[in-house]
Tab-separated table of C-alpha atoms and ligand atoms in Angstrom:
chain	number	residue	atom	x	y	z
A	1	UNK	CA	22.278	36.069	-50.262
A	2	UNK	CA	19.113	36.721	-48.761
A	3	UNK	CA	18.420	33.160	-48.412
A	4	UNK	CA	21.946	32.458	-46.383
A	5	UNK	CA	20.829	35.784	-44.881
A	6	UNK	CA	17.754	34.334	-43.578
A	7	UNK	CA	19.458	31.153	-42.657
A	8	UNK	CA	22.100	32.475	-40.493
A	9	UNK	CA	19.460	34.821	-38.385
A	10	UNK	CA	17.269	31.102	-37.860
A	11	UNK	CA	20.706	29.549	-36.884
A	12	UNK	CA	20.857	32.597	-34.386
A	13	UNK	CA	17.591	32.543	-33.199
A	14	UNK	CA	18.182	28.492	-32.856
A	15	UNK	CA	21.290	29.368	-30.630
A	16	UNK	CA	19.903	31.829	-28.633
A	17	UNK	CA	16.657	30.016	-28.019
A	18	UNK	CA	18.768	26.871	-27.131
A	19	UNK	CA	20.904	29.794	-24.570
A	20	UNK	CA	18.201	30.681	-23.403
A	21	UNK	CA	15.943	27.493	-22.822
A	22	UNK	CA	19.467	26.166	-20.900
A	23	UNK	CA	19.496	29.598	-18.791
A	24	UNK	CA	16.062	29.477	-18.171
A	25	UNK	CA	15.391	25.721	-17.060
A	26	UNK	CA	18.123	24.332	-14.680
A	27	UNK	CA	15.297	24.440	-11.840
A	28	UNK	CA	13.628	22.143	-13.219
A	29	UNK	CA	15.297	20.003	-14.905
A	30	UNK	CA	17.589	19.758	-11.769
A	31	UNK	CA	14.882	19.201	-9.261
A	32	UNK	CA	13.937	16.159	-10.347
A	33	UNK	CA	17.194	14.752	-10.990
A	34	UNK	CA	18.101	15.726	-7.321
A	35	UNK	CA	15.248	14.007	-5.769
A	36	UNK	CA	16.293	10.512	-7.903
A	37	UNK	CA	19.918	11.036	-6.791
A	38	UNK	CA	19.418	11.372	-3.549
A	39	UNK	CA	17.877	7.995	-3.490
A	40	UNK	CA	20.621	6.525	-5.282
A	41	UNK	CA	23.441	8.506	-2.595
A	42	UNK	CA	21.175	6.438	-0.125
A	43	UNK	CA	22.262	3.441	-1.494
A	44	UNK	CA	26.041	4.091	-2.454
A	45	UNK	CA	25.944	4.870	1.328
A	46	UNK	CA	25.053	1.911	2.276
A	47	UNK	CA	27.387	0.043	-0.110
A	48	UNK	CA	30.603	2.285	1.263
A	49	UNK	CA	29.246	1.598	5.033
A	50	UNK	CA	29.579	-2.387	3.804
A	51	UNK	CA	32.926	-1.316	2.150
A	52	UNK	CA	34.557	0.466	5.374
A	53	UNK	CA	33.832	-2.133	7.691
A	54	UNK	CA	35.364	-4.343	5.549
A	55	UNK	CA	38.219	-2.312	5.474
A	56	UNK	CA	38.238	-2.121	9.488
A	57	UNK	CA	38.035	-5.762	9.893
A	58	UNK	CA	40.864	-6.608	6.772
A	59	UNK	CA	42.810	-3.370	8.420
A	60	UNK	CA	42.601	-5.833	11.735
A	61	UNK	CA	43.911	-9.154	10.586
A	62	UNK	CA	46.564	-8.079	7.543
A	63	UNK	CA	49.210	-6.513	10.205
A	64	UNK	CA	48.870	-10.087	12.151
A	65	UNK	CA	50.183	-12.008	8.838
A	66	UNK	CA	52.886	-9.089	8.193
A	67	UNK	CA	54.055	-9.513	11.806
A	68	UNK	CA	54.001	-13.588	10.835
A	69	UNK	CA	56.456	-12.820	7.775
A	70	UNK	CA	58.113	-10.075	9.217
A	71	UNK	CA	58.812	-12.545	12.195
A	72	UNK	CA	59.795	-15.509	9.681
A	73	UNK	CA	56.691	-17.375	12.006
A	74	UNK	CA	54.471	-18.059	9.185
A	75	UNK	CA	53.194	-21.866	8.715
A	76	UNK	CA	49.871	-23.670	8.181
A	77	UNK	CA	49.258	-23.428	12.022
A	78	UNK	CA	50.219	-19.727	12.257
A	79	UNK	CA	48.610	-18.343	8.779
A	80	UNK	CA	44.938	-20.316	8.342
A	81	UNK	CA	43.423	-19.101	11.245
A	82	UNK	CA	44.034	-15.627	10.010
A	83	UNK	CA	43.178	-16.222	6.371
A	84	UNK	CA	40.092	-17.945	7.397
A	85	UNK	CA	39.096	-14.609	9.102
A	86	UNK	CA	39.722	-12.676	6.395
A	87	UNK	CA	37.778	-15.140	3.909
A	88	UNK	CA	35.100	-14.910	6.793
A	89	UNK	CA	35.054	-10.867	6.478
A	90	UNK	CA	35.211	-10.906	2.761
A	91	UNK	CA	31.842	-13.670	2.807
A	92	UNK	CA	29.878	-11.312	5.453
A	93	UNK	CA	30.869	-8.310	2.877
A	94	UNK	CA	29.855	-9.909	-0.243
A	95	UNK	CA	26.522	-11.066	1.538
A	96	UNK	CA	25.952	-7.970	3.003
A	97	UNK	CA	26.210	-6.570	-1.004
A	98	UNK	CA	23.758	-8.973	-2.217
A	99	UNK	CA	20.861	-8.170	0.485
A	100	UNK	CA	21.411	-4.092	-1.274
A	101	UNK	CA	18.378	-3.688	-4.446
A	102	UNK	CA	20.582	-2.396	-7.138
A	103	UNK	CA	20.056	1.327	-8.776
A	104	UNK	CA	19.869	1.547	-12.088
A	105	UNK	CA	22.526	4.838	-12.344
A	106	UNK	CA	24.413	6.655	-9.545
A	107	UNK	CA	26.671	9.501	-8.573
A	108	UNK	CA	29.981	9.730	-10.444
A	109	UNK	CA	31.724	11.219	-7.405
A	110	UNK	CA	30.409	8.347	-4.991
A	111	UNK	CA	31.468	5.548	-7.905
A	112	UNK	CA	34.739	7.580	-7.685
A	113	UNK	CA	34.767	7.427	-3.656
A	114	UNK	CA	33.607	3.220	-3.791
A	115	UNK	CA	36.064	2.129	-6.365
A	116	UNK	CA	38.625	4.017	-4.162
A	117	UNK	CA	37.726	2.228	-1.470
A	118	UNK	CA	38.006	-0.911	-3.103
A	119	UNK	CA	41.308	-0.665	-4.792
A	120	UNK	CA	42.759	0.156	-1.209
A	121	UNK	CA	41.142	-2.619	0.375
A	122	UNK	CA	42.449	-5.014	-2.903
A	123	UNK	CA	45.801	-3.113	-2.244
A	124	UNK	CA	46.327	-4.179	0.796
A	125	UNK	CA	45.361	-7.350	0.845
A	126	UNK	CA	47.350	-8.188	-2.141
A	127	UNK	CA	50.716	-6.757	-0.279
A	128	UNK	CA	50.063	-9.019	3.182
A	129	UNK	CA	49.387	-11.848	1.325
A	130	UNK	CA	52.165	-11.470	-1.306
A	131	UNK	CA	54.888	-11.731	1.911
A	132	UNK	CA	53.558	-14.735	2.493
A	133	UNK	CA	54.698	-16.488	-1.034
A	134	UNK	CA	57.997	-15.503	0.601
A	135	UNK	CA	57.617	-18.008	2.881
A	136	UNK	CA	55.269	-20.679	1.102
A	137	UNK	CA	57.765	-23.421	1.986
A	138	UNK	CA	56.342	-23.464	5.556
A	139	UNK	CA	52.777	-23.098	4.221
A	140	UNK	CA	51.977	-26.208	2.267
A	141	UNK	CA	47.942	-24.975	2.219
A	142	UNK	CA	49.020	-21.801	1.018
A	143	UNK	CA	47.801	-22.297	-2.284
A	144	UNK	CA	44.321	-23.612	-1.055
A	145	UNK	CA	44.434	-20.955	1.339
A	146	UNK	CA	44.795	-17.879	-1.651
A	147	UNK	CA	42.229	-19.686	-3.815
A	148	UNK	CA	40.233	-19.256	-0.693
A	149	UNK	CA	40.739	-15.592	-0.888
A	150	UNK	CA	40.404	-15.039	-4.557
A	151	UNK	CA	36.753	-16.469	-4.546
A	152	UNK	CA	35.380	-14.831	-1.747
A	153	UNK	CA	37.039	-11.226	-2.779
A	154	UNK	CA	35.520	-11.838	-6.361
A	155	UNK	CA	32.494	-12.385	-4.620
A	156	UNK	CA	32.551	-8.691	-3.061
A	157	UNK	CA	33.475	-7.331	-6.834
A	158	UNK	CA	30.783	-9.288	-8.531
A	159	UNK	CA	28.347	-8.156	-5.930
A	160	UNK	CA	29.443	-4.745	-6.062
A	161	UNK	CA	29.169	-4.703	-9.981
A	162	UNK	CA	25.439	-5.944	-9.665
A	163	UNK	CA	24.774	-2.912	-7.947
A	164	UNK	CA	27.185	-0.408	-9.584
A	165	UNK	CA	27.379	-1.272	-12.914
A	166	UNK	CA	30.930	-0.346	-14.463
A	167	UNK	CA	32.225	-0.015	-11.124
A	168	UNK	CA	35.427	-2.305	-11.881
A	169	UNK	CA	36.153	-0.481	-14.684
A	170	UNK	CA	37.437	2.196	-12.216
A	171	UNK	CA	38.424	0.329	-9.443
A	172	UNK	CA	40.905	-1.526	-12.331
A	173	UNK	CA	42.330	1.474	-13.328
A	174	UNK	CA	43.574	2.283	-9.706
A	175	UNK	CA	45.309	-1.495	-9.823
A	176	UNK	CA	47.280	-1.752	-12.643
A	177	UNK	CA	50.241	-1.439	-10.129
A	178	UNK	CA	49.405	-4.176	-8.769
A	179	UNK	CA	48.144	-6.499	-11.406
A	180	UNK	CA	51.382	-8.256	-11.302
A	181	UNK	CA	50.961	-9.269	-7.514
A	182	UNK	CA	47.389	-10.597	-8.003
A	183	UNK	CA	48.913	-12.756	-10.731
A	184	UNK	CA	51.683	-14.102	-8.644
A	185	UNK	CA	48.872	-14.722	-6.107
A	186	UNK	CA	47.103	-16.390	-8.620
A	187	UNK	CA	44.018	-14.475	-7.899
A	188	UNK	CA	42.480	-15.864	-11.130
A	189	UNK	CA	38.554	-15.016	-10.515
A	190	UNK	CA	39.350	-11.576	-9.129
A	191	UNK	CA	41.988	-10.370	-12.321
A	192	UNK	CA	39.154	-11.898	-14.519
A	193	UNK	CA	36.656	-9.659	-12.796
A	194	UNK	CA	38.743	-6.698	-13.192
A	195	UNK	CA	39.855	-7.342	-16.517
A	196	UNK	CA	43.369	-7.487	-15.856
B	1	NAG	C1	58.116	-16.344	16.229
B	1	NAG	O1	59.109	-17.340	16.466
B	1	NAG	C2	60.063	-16.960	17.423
B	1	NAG	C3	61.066	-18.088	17.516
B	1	NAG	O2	61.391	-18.556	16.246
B	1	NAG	C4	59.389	-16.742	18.769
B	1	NAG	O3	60.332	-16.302	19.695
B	1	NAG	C5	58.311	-15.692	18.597
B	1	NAG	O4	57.585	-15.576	19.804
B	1	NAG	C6	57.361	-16.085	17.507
B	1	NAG	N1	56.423	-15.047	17.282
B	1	NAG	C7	55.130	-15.295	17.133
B	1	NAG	C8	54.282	-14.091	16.834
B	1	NAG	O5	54.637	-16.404	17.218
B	2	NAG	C1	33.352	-18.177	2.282
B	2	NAG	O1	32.511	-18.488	1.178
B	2	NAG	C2	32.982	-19.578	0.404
B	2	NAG	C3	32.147	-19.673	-0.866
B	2	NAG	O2	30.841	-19.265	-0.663
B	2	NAG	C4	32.937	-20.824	1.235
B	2	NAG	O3	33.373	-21.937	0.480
B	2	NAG	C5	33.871	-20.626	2.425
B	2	NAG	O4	33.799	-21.747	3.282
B	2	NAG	C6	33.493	-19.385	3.210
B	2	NAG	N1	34.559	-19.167	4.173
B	2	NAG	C7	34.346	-18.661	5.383
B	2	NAG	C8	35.514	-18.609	6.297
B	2	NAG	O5	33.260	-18.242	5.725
């Protein structure tokens, strides 16, 4: 009795110690921390300022193939120059990614923001290019053409997952939806990135 007595005010001095200790120390445990993150915000900046131009310059040339399948106008003449320009933008992303130093840990929220960024940017790509299998009977390179796409956009993941590690964990999540269109694309390397 005495002994459980004895026990249970320890076990209350242990919790209010710990209560205390936690009220008492955010300062400084959170001032360091700060100073490391913003680094690391530094960084995922840079790596979404890669990410949104890429999404400027894909946002330029996918409405150009839609208009192409929409018009029924797609063929080898009409759809490389506009896939090489988007294997072009994907290459400058993915070499842009590679020139960043990694950090070891970052932000949740920013992971959050990049991964939605990249799932868009997947997304939309994926739609364009699945109207063109519509019409792959006018594109005989068509094939060579989306192989062309799948290893340069695997490129950008792979490079992005060197810097934010577990990164395509999330941005996979956001594109189980559309899973089934990279497969029809037969975006092999990319799915394989991603898991899917
Ligand atoms: C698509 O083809 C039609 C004729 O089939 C032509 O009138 C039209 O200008 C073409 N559009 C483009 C964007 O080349
Ligand atoms: C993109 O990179 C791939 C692989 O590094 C290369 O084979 C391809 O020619 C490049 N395409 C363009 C348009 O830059």
């Amino acid at each position: 009795m005495i002994f459980s007595r004895a026990f249970s005010f320890v076990s209350l001095l242990t919790v209010f110690l710990t209560f205390t200790f936690v009220a008492a120390n955010p300062i400084t445990f959170t001032e360091p921390r700060s100073d490391i993150s913003f680094g690391k915000r530094q960084s995922n900046a840079d790596i979404q300022s890669i990410l949104t131009d890429l999404q400027s310059q894909v946002g330029g040339i996918l409405p150009q193939i839609d208009a192409l399948v929409s018009g029924g106008n797609a063929s080898d003449d009409t759809v490389t120059p506009l896939i090489n320009q988007l294997t072009s933008a994907l290459n400058d992303s993915a070499s842009s990614l590679s020139g960043l130093s990694s950090s070891s840990s970052s932000k949740r929220q920013s992971n959050d923001d990049i991964a939605n960024l990249v799932a868009g940017i997947i997304t939309d790509i994926t739609n364009s290019l699945d109207g063109l299998l519509g019409q792959a009977a006018s594109i005989p390179t068509l094939g060579a053409l989306l192989s062309g796409v799948d290893i340069s956009l695997n490129q950008v993941l792979v490079g992005l997952e060197t810097l934010l590690a577990g990164v395509l964990n999330l941005v996979a999540t956001l594109l189980v939806d559309v899973a089934g269109l990279l497969r029809s694309l037969a975006f092999g390397l990319t799915l394989a990135s991603l898991g899917l």
